[in-house]
JSON list of C-alpha atoms and ligand atoms in Angstrom, two decimals:
[
{"chain": "A", "resi": 39, "resn": "MET", "atom": "CA", "xyz": [157.99, 58.66, 81.91]},
{"chain": "A", "resi": 40, "resn": "LEU", "atom": "CA", "xyz": [159.45, 57.57, 85.24]},
{"chain": "A", "resi": 41, "resn": "ASN", "atom": "CA", "xyz": [156.11, 58.17, 86.96]},
{"chain": "A", "resi": 42, "resn": "LEU", "atom": "CA", "xyz": [154.40, 56.21, 84.25]},
{"chain": "A", "resi": 43, "resn": "LEU", "atom": "CA", "xyz": [156.65, 53.25, 84.83]},
{"chain": "A", "resi": 44, "resn": "LYS", "atom": "CA", "xyz": [156.09, 53.43, 88.58]},
{"chain": "A", "resi": 45, "resn": "ASP", "atom": "CA", "xyz": [152.42, 52.83, 87.95]},
{"chain": "A", "resi": 46, "resn": "PHE", "atom": "CA", "xyz": [153.11, 49.35, 86.76]},
{"chain": "A", "resi": 47, "resn": "ARG", "atom": "CA", "xyz": [153.10, 46.96, 89.68]},
{"chain": "A", "resi": 48, "resn": "THR", "atom": "CA", "xyz": [153.73, 43.28, 89.64]},
{"chain": "A", "resi": 49, "resn": "SER", "atom": "CA", "xyz": [150.91, 41.41, 91.24]},
{"chain": "A", "resi": 50, "resn": "THR", "atom": "CA", "xyz": [152.29, 38.61, 93.41]},
{"chain": "A", "resi": 51, "resn": "GLU", "atom": "CA", "xyz": [149.07, 36.64, 93.18]},
{"chain": "A", "resi": 52, "resn": "GLU", "atom": "CA", "xyz": [148.69, 36.72, 89.43]},
{"chain": "A", "resi": 53, "resn": "ASP", "atom": "CA", "xyz": [152.33, 37.21, 88.52]},
{"chain": "A", "resi": 54, "resn": "ALA", "atom": "CA", "xyz": [151.21, 39.71, 85.92]},
{"chain": "A", "resi": 55, "resn": "VAL", "atom": "CA", "xyz": [151.87, 43.37, 85.38]},
{"chain": "A", "resi": 56, "resn": "ARG", "atom": "CA", "xyz": [148.91, 45.42, 86.50]},
{"chain": "A", "resi": 57, "resn": "TRP", "atom": "CA", "xyz": [148.16, 49.01, 85.62]},
{"chain": "A", "resi": 58, "resn": "LYS", "atom": "CA", "xyz": [147.03, 50.69, 88.81]},
{"chain": "A", "resi": 59, "resn": "ARG", "atom": "CA", "xyz": [145.56, 53.75, 87.13]},
{"chain": "A", "resi": 60, "resn": "GLU", "atom": "CA", "xyz": [142.80, 51.80, 85.41]},
{"chain": "A", "resi": 61, "resn": "GLY", "atom": "CA", "xyz": [140.09, 50.24, 87.54]},
{"chain": "A", "resi": 62, "resn": "ASN", "atom": "CA", "xyz": [140.37, 46.89, 85.82]},
{"chain": "A", "resi": 63, "resn": "GLY", "atom": "CA", "xyz": [144.17, 46.87, 86.01]},
{"chain": "A", "resi": 64, "resn": "VAL", "atom": "CA", "xyz": [144.49, 46.67, 82.24]},
{"chain": "A", "resi": 65, "resn": "PHE", "atom": "CA", "xyz": [146.90, 49.07, 80.62]},
{"chain": "A", "resi": 66, "resn": "GLY", "atom": "CA", "xyz": [145.22, 51.52, 78.28]},
{"chain": "A", "resi": 67, "resn": "ALA", "atom": "CA", "xyz": [146.82, 54.07, 75.99]},
{"chain": "A", "resi": 68, "resn": "LYS", "atom": "CA", "xyz": [144.13, 56.58, 76.99]},
{"chain": "A", "resi": 69, "resn": "GLY", "atom": "CA", "xyz": [145.04, 56.38, 80.68]},
{"chain": "A", "resi": 70, "resn": "ALA", "atom": "CA", "xyz": [148.76, 56.60, 79.95]},
{"chain": "A", "resi": 71, "resn": "TYR", "atom": "CA", "xyz": [148.28, 59.58, 77.69]},
{"chain": "A", "resi": 72, "resn": "LYS", "atom": "CA", "xyz": [146.17, 61.35, 80.30]},
{"chain": "A", "resi": 73, "resn": "MET", "atom": "CA", "xyz": [148.79, 60.74, 82.95]},
{"chain": "A", "resi": 74, "resn": "LEU", "atom": "CA", "xyz": [151.64, 61.99, 80.77]},
{"chain": "A", "resi": 75, "resn": "PHE", "atom": "CA", "xyz": [149.99, 65.08, 79.39]},
{"chain": "A", "resi": 76, "resn": "GLY", "atom": "CA", "xyz": [147.25, 65.81, 81.91]},
{"chain": "A", "resi": 77, "resn": "SER", "atom": "CA", "xyz": [143.49, 65.88, 81.36]},
{"chain": "A", "resi": 78, "resn": "SER", "atom": "CA", "xyz": [143.88, 68.82, 78.98]},
{"chain": "A", "resi": 79, "resn": "ALA", "atom": "CA", "xyz": [145.24, 66.31, 76.49]},
{"chain": "A", "resi": 80, "resn": "TYR", "atom": "CA", "xyz": [141.63, 65.38, 75.86]},
{"chain": "A", "resi": 81, "resn": "ALA", "atom": "CA", "xyz": [140.85, 68.92, 74.79]},
{"chain": "A", "resi": 82, "resn": "PHE", "atom": "CA", "xyz": [141.79, 68.36, 71.21]},
{"chain": "A", "resi": 83, "resn": "PRO", "atom": "CA", "xyz": [139.12, 68.96, 68.58]},
{"chain": "A", "resi": 84, "resn": "ASN", "atom": "CA", "xyz": [139.38, 65.67, 66.70]},
{"chain": "A", "resi": 85, "resn": "ARG", "atom": "CA", "xyz": [135.67, 65.65, 65.85]},
{"chain": "A", "resi": 86, "resn": "ARG", "atom": "CA", "xyz": [135.96, 69.09, 64.29]},
{"chain": "A", "resi": 87, "resn": "ILE", "atom": "CA", "xyz": [138.94, 68.03, 62.19]},
{"chain": "A", "resi": 88, "resn": "TRP", "atom": "CA", "xyz": [138.43, 64.48, 61.01]},
{"chain": "A", "resi": 89, "resn": "MET", "atom": "CA", "xyz": [135.09, 64.71, 59.25]},
{"chain": "A", "resi": 90, "resn": "ASP", "atom": "CA", "xyz": [133.90, 62.58, 56.35]},
{"chain": "A", "resi": 91, "resn": "LYS", "atom": "CA", "xyz": [132.26, 65.62, 54.71]},
{"chain": "A", "resi": 92, "resn": "VAL", "atom": "CA", "xyz": [135.60, 67.29, 54.17]},
{"chain": "A", "resi": 93, "resn": "PRO", "atom": "CA", "xyz": [138.54, 66.17, 51.95]},
{"chain": "A", "resi": 94, "resn": "THR", "atom": "CA", "xyz": [141.19, 64.34, 53.97]},
{"chain": "A", "resi": 95, "resn": "LYS", "atom": "CA", "xyz": [143.97, 66.72, 52.86]},
{"chain": "A", "resi": 96, "resn": "VAL", "atom": "CA", "xyz": [141.95, 69.59, 54.36]},
{"chain": "A", "resi": 97, "resn": "SER", "atom": "CA", "xyz": [141.50, 67.76, 57.66]},
{"chain": "A", "resi": 98, "resn": "PHE", "atom": "CA", "xyz": [145.19, 67.05, 57.74]},
{"chain": "A", "resi": 99, "resn": "PHE", "atom": "CA", "xyz": [146.00, 70.70, 57.23]},
{"chain": "A", "resi": 100, "resn": "ALA", "atom": "CA", "xyz": [143.61, 71.69, 60.07]},
{"chain": "A", "resi": 101, "resn": "TRP", "atom": "CA", "xyz": [145.25, 69.08, 62.27]},
{"chain": "A", "resi": 102, "resn": "GLU", "atom": "CA", "xyz": [148.67, 70.58, 61.57]},
{"chain": "A", "resi": 103, "resn": "ALA", "atom": "CA", "xyz": [147.35, 74.10, 62.17]},
{"chain": "A", "resi": 104, "resn": "SER", "atom": "CA", "xyz": [145.85, 73.04, 65.51]},
{"chain": "A", "resi": 105, "resn": "TRP", "atom": "CA", "xyz": [149.21, 71.74, 66.63]},
{"chain": "A", "resi": 106, "resn": "GLY", "atom": "CA", "xyz": [150.87, 74.97, 65.45]},
{"chain": "A", "resi": 107, "resn": "LYS", "atom": "CA", "xyz": [152.84, 73.08, 62.80]},
{"chain": "A", "resi": 108, "resn": "ILE", "atom": "CA", "xyz": [152.09, 75.08, 59.66]},
{"chain": "A", "resi": 109, "resn": "LEU", "atom": "CA", "xyz": [155.03, 76.97, 58.22]},
{"chain": "A", "resi": 110, "resn": "THR", "atom": "CA", "xyz": [154.03, 80.57, 58.71]},
{"chain": "A", "resi": 111, "resn": "LEU", "atom": "CA", "xyz": [156.63, 83.35, 58.53]},
{"chain": "A", "resi": 112, "resn": "ASP", "atom": "CA", "xyz": [157.07, 83.56, 62.31]},
{"chain": "A", "resi": 113, "resn": "LYS", "atom": "CA", "xyz": [158.03, 79.87, 62.34]},
{"chain": "A", "resi": 114, "resn": "LEU", "atom": "CA", "xyz": [160.52, 80.32, 59.52]},
{"chain": "A", "resi": 115, "resn": "GLN", "atom": "CA", "xyz": [162.09, 83.29, 61.31]},
{"chain": "A", "resi": 116, "resn": "ARG", "atom": "CA", "xyz": [162.52, 81.18, 64.41]},
{"chain": "A", "resi": 117, "resn": "ARG", "atom": "CA", "xyz": [164.35, 78.64, 62.28]},
{"chain": "A", "resi": 118, "resn": "GLY", "atom": "CA", "xyz": [166.84, 81.34, 61.33]},
{"chain": "A", "resi": 119, "resn": "TRP", "atom": "CA", "xyz": [165.45, 82.66, 58.05]},
{"chain": "A", "resi": 120, "resn": "GLN", "atom": "CA", "xyz": [166.10, 86.35, 57.63]},
{"chain": "A", "resi": 121, "resn": "PHE", "atom": "CA", "xyz": [163.24, 88.30, 56.11]},
{"chain": "A", "resi": 122, "resn": "PRO", "atom": "CA", "xyz": [160.59, 90.73, 57.24]},
{"chain": "A", "resi": 123, "resn": "ASN", "atom": "CA", "xyz": [157.40, 89.21, 58.57]},
{"chain": "A", "resi": 124, "resn": "ARG", "atom": "CA", "xyz": [154.36, 90.72, 56.85]},
{"chain": "A", "resi": 125, "resn": "CYS", "atom": "CA", "xyz": [151.06, 88.93, 56.32]},
{"chain": "A", "resi": 126, "resn": "PHE", "atom": "CA", "xyz": [150.61, 88.10, 52.61]},
{"chain": "A", "resi": 127, "resn": "LEU", "atom": "CA", "xyz": [146.92, 88.93, 52.75]},
{"chain": "A", "resi": 128, "resn": "CYS", "atom": "CA", "xyz": [146.57, 92.19, 54.67]},
{"chain": "A", "resi": 129, "resn": "GLY", "atom": "CA", "xyz": [150.18, 93.36, 54.38]},
{"chain": "A", "resi": 130, "resn": "CYS", "atom": "CA", "xyz": [149.91, 95.05, 57.78]},
{"chain": "A", "resi": 131, "resn": "GLU", "atom": "CA", "xyz": [150.48, 92.64, 60.60]},
{"chain": "A", "resi": 132, "resn": "GLU", "atom": "CA", "xyz": [152.93, 89.85, 61.24]},
{"chain": "A", "resi": 133, "resn": "GLU", "atom": "CA", "xyz": [152.00, 86.42, 60.01]},
{"chain": "A", "resi": 134, "resn": "ASN", "atom": "CA", "xyz": [151.42, 83.58, 62.45]},
{"chain": "A", "resi": 135, "resn": "ALA", "atom": "CA", "xyz": [148.89, 80.75, 62.36]},
{"chain": "A", "resi": 136, "resn": "ASN", "atom": "CA", "xyz": [146.27, 82.52, 64.47]},
{"chain": "A", "resi": 137, "resn": "HIS", "atom": "CA", "xyz": [146.54, 85.71, 62.46]},
{"chain": "A", "resi": 138, "resn": "ILE", "atom": "CA", "xyz": [146.44, 84.17, 58.99]},
{"chain": "A", "resi": 139, "resn": "LEU", "atom": "CA", "xyz": [143.61, 81.74, 59.77]},
{"chain": "A", "resi": 140, "resn": "LEU", "atom": "CA", "xyz": [141.48, 83.80, 62.15]},
{"chain": "A", "resi": 141, "resn": "HIS", "atom": "CA", "xyz": [142.24, 87.43, 62.88]},
{"chain": "A", "resi": 142, "resn": "CYS", "atom": "CA", "xyz": [143.55, 88.91, 59.63]},
{"chain": "A", "resi": 143, "resn": "THR", "atom": "CA", "xyz": [141.14, 91.61, 58.43]},
{"chain": "A", "resi": 144, "resn": "VAL", "atom": "CA", "xyz": [141.03, 89.96, 54.99]},
{"chain": "A", "resi": 145, "resn": "VAL", "atom": "CA", "xyz": [140.27, 86.54, 56.45]},
{"chain": "A", "resi": 146, "resn": "LYS", "atom": "CA", "xyz": [137.59, 88.02, 58.71]},
{"chain": "A", "resi": 147, "resn": "THR", "atom": "CA", "xyz": [135.57, 88.73, 55.58]},
{"chain": "A", "resi": 148, "resn": "LEU", "atom": "CA", "xyz": [135.28, 84.98, 54.98]},
{"chain": "A", "resi": 149, "resn": "TRP", "atom": "CA", "xyz": [134.20, 84.32, 58.56]},
{"chain": "A", "resi": 150, "resn": "GLU", "atom": "CA", "xyz": [131.60, 87.08, 58.19]},
{"chain": "A", "resi": 151, "resn": "ILE", "atom": "CA", "xyz": [130.21, 85.51, 55.01]},
{"chain": "A", "resi": 152, "resn": "ALA", "atom": "CA", "xyz": [129.98, 82.11, 56.70]},
{"chain": "A", "resi": 153, "resn": "LEU", "atom": "CA", "xyz": [128.24, 83.50, 59.78]},
{"chain": "A", "resi": 154, "resn": "ALA", "atom": "CA", "xyz": [125.89, 85.55, 57.59]},
{"chain": "A", "resi": 155, "resn": "ILE", "atom": "CA", "xyz": [124.80, 82.40, 55.70]},
{"chain": "A", "resi": 156, "resn": "PHE", "atom": "CA", "xyz": [123.64, 81.02, 59.04]},
{"chain": "A", "resi": 157, "resn": "GLY", "atom": "CA", "xyz": [122.44, 84.36, 60.41]},
{"chain": "A", "resi": 158, "resn": "VAL", "atom": "CA", "xyz": [124.59, 84.22, 63.53]},
{"chain": "A", "resi": 159, "resn": "GLN", "atom": "CA", "xyz": [127.27, 86.27, 65.24]},
{"chain": "A", "resi": 160, "resn": "TRP", "atom": "CA", "xyz": [130.27, 84.83, 66.99]},
{"chain": "A", "resi": 161, "resn": "GLU", "atom": "CA", "xyz": [132.93, 86.05, 69.35]},
{"chain": "A", "resi": 162, "resn": "PHE", "atom": "CA", "xyz": [136.30, 84.73, 68.21]},
{"chain": "A", "resi": 163, "resn": "PRO", "atom": "CA", "xyz": [138.63, 82.96, 70.62]},
{"chain": "A", "resi": 164, "resn": "GLU", "atom": "CA", "xyz": [142.33, 83.65, 70.28]},
{"chain": "A", "resi": 165, "resn": "SER", "atom": "CA", "xyz": [143.71, 80.46, 68.79]},
{"chain": "A", "resi": 166, "resn": "VAL", "atom": "CA", "xyz": [142.94, 77.96, 66.04]},
{"chain": "A", "resi": 167, "resn": "ILE", "atom": "CA", "xyz": [142.53, 75.13, 68.51]},
{"chain": "A", "resi": 168, "resn": "GLU", "atom": "CA", "xyz": [140.13, 77.19, 70.67]},
{"chain": "A", "resi": 169, "resn": "VAL", "atom": "CA", "xyz": [138.02, 78.06, 67.63]},
{"chain": "A", "resi": 170, "resn": "LEU", "atom": "CA", "xyz": [137.69, 74.40, 66.71]},
{"chain": "A", "resi": 171, "resn": "LEU", "atom": "CA", "xyz": [136.94, 73.36, 70.28]},
{"chain": "A", "resi": 172, "resn": "SER", "atom": "CA", "xyz": [134.21, 75.96, 70.65]},
{"chain": "A", "resi": 173, "resn": "TRP", "atom": "CA", "xyz": [132.72, 75.58, 67.15]},
{"chain": "A", "resi": 174, "resn": "ARG", "atom": "CA", "xyz": [129.49, 73.92, 68.25]},
{"chain": "A", "resi": 175, "resn": "GLY", "atom": "CA", "xyz": [126.52, 73.96, 65.97]},
{"chain": "A", "resi": 176, "resn": "SER", "atom": "CA", "xyz": [123.58, 72.39, 67.76]},
{"chain": "A", "resi": 177, "resn": "PHE", "atom": "CA", "xyz": [121.61, 75.62, 67.26]},
{"chain": "A", "resi": 178, "resn": "VAL", "atom": "CA", "xyz": [121.87, 75.46, 63.46]},
{"chain": "A", "resi": 179, "resn": "GLY", "atom": "CA", "xyz": [119.73, 72.31, 63.36]},
{"chain": "A", "resi": 180, "resn": "LYS", "atom": "CA", "xyz": [120.41, 68.82, 62.12]},
{"chain": "A", "resi": 181, "resn": "LYS", "atom": "CA", "xyz": [119.82, 69.70, 58.47]},
{"chain": "A", "resi": 182, "resn": "ARG", "atom": "CA", "xyz": [122.49, 72.40, 58.33]},
{"chain": "A", "resi": 183, "resn": "LYS", "atom": "CA", "xyz": [124.96, 70.92, 60.78]},
{"chain": "A", "resi": 184, "resn": "ASN", "atom": "CA", "xyz": [127.32, 69.33, 58.21]},
{"chain": "A", "resi": 185, "resn": "THR", "atom": "CA", "xyz": [127.91, 72.61, 56.41]},
{"chain": "A", "resi": 186, "resn": "TRP", "atom": "CA", "xyz": [128.29, 74.46, 59.68]},
{"chain": "A", "resi": 187, "resn": "ASN", "atom": "CA", "xyz": [130.88, 71.98, 60.92]},
{"chain": "A", "resi": 188, "resn": "SER", "atom": "CA", "xyz": [132.91, 72.24, 57.74]},
{"chain": "A", "resi": 189, "resn": "ILE", "atom": "CA", "xyz": [133.13, 76.06, 57.80]},
{"chain": "A", "resi": 190, "resn": "PRO", "atom": "CA", "xyz": [136.35, 76.46, 59.85]},
{"chain": "A", "resi": 191, "resn": "LEU", "atom": "CA", "xyz": [138.19, 73.88, 57.77]},
{"chain": "A", "resi": 192, "resn": "CYS", "atom": "CA", "xyz": [136.92, 75.40, 54.53]},
{"chain": "A", "resi": 193, "resn": "ILE", "atom": "CA", "xyz": [138.16, 78.83, 55.61]},
{"chain": "A", "resi": 194, "resn": "PHE", "atom": "CA", "xyz": [141.53, 77.47, 56.72]},
{"chain": "A", "resi": 195, "resn": "TRP", "atom": "CA", "xyz": [141.97, 75.69, 53.39]},
{"chain": "A", "resi": 196, "resn": "THR", "atom": "CA", "xyz": [140.85, 78.61, 51.25]},
{"chain": "A", "resi": 197, "resn": "VAL", "atom": "CA", "xyz": [143.10, 81.02, 53.11]},
{"chain": "A", "resi": 198, "resn": "TRP", "atom": "CA", "xyz": [146.14, 78.79, 53.02]},
{"chain": "A", "resi": 199, "resn": "LYS", "atom": "CA", "xyz": [145.80, 78.12, 49.28]},
{"chain": "A", "resi": 200, "resn": "GLU", "atom": "CA", "xyz": [145.53, 81.83, 48.57]},
{"chain": "A", "resi": 201, "resn": "ARG", "atom": "CA", "xyz": [148.33, 82.70, 50.96]},
{"chain": "A", "resi": 202, "resn": "ASN", "atom": "CA", "xyz": [150.62, 80.17, 49.24]},
{"chain": "A", "resi": 203, "resn": "ARG", "atom": "CA", "xyz": [149.67, 81.47, 45.81]},
{"chain": "A", "resi": 204, "resn": "LEU", "atom": "CA", "xyz": [150.67, 84.98, 46.87]},
{"chain": "A", "resi": 205, "resn": "ALA", "atom": "CA", "xyz": [153.81, 83.79, 48.66]},
{"chain": "A", "resi": 206, "resn": "PHE", "atom": "CA", "xyz": [155.16, 81.59, 45.90]},
{"chain": "A", "resi": 207, "resn": "ARG", "atom": "CA", "xyz": [153.75, 83.06, 42.70]},
{"chain": "A", "resi": 208, "resn": "GLY", "atom": "CA", "xyz": [153.39, 86.69, 43.68]},
{"chain": "A", "resi": 209, "resn": "GLY", "atom": "CA", "xyz": [150.64, 88.88, 42.30]},
{"chain": "A", "resi": 210, "resn": "SER", "atom": "CA", "xyz": [147.97, 90.67, 44.26]},
{"chain": "A", "resi": 211, "resn": "LEU", "atom": "CA", "xyz": [144.91, 89.64, 46.16]},
{"chain": "A", "resi": 212, "resn": "ASP", "atom": "CA", "xyz": [141.56, 89.89, 44.41]},
{"chain": "A", "resi": 213, "resn": "ILE", "atom": "CA", "xyz": [139.20, 90.02, 47.36]},
{"chain": "A", "resi": 214, "resn": "GLN", "atom": "CA", "xyz": [136.09, 89.17, 45.30]},
{"chain": "A", "resi": 215, "resn": "LYS", "atom": "CA", "xyz": [137.75, 86.10, 43.80]},
{"chain": "A", "resi": 216, "resn": "PHE", "atom": "CA", "xyz": [138.96, 85.16, 47.26]},
{"chain": "A", "resi": 217, "resn": "LYS", "atom": "CA", "xyz": [135.41, 85.28, 48.69]},
{"chain": "A", "resi": 218, "resn": "ASN", "atom": "CA", "xyz": [134.08, 83.44, 45.66]},
{"chain": "A", "resi": 219, "resn": "PHE", "atom": "CA", "xyz": [136.69, 80.73, 46.04]},
{"chain": "A", "resi": 220, "resn": "PHE", "atom": "CA", "xyz": [135.60, 80.17, 49.65]},
{"chain": "A", "resi": 221, "resn": "VAL", "atom": "CA", "xyz": [131.86, 79.99, 48.94]},
{"chain": "A", "resi": 222, "resn": "CYS", "atom": "CA", "xyz": [132.45, 77.66, 45.97]},
{"chain": "A", "resi": 223, "resn": "ASN", "atom": "CA", "xyz": [134.61, 75.36, 48.10]},
{"chain": "A", "resi": 224, "resn": "LEU", "atom": "CA", "xyz": [131.91, 75.20, 50.77]},
{"chain": "A", "resi": 225, "resn": "TRP", "atom": "CA", "xyz": [129.27, 74.65, 48.12]},
{"chain": "A", "resi": 226, "resn": "SER", "atom": "CA", "xyz": [131.18, 71.90, 46.29]},
{"chain": "A", "resi": 227, "resn": "TRP", "atom": "CA", "xyz": [131.68, 69.92, 49.51]},
{"chain": "A", "resi": 228, "resn": "ALA", "atom": "CA", "xyz": [128.01, 70.33, 50.48]},
{"chain": "A", "resi": 229, "resn": "ARG", "atom": "CA", "xyz": [126.61, 69.33, 47.07]},
{"chain": "A", "resi": 230, "resn": "VAL", "atom": "CA", "xyz": [127.58, 65.74, 47.75]},
{"chain": "A", "resi": 231, "resn": "TYR", "atom": "CA", "xyz": [125.23, 65.39, 50.73]},
{"chain": "A", "resi": 232, "resn": "ILE", "atom": "CA", "xyz": [122.58, 68.04, 50.07]},
{"chain": "A", "resi": 233, "resn": "GLY", "atom": "CA", "xyz": [121.59, 66.81, 46.64]},
{"chain": "A", "resi": 234, "resn": "GLU", "atom": "CA", "xyz": [119.47, 68.57, 44.07]},
{"chain": "A", "resi": 235, "resn": "ASP", "atom": "CA", "xyz": [118.59, 71.56, 46.27]},
{"chain": "A", "resi": 236, "resn": "SER", "atom": "CA", "xyz": [122.18, 72.68, 45.91]},
{"chain": "A", "resi": 237, "resn": "TYR", "atom": "CA", "xyz": [122.68, 72.18, 42.17]},
{"chain": "A", "resi": 238, "resn": "SER", "atom": "CA", "xyz": [122.93, 75.95, 41.85]},
{"chain": "A", "resi": 239, "resn": "LEU", "atom": "CA", "xyz": [124.85, 78.28, 44.15]},
{"chain": "A", "resi": 240, "resn": "LEU", "atom": "CA", "xyz": [121.68, 80.22, 44.81]},
{"chain": "A", "resi": 241, "resn": "GLY", "atom": "CA", "xyz": [119.87, 77.00, 45.69]},
{"chain": "A", "resi": 242, "resn": "PHE", "atom": "CA", "xyz": [122.67, 76.15, 48.10]},
{"chain": "A", "resi": 243, "resn": "LEU", "atom": "CA", "xyz": [122.40, 79.53, 49.85]},
{"chain": "A", "resi": 244, "resn": "GLU", "atom": "CA", "xyz": [118.60, 79.40, 49.99]},
{"chain": "A", "resi": 245, "resn": "TRP", "atom": "CA", "xyz": [118.66, 75.88, 51.37]},
{"chain": "A", "resi": 246, "resn": "HIS", "atom": "CA", "xyz": [120.74, 77.15, 54.31]},
{"chain": "A", "resi": 247, "resn": "ALA", "atom": "CA", "xyz": [118.70, 80.32, 54.77]},
{"chain": "A", "resi": 248, "resn": "ALA", "atom": "CA", "xyz": [115.51, 78.27, 55.19]},
{"chain": "A", "resi": 249, "resn": "THR", "atom": "CA", "xyz": [115.79, 76.73, 58.64]},
{"chain": "B", "resi": 1460, "resn": "ZN", "atom": "ZN1", "xyz": [146.79, 89.68, 57.66]}
]
């Protein structure tokens, strides 16, 4: 903050505070933010999170996940809670945000379905924020882009709902229902902008298969 303040200089001619980091001398939040946090501060996937084709509560969850703020078991342990850390979905590995949303073997099945709908393969980055930053869909074409863009958020939301159901209500995972829940979520969001071609689930899938 000290450095930030040093960048304000009083201009003797104009008797006004000038912001030396901006060419026009006008203070801007963008410039201040960049100076405080570095240029990497810009590498936040806002466009992949705040989308009008996705419910706001889902975007908000993705935003929290990107900042590492969701309350996974590793976080709770760090806050002093004493319990074993086992992923609610696969039951094998420890739960953290990157595992439960990306790398869990159970969750991978959803990513595979999504990629299969578009007929593509994808190499997964390590973290949630990296996935969102690198989730570019220019190759899927303008027609299919909205659905493509909503895939990560739809998976995050589906997984988190199911994870919470298992964590708080118990029971076991029904993998077919889990997959169905994901595809139906994706379908219900897309029906709004695709129109009559997606009135049936099969129509929805065929619409995306036909490039
Ligand atoms: Zn798992």
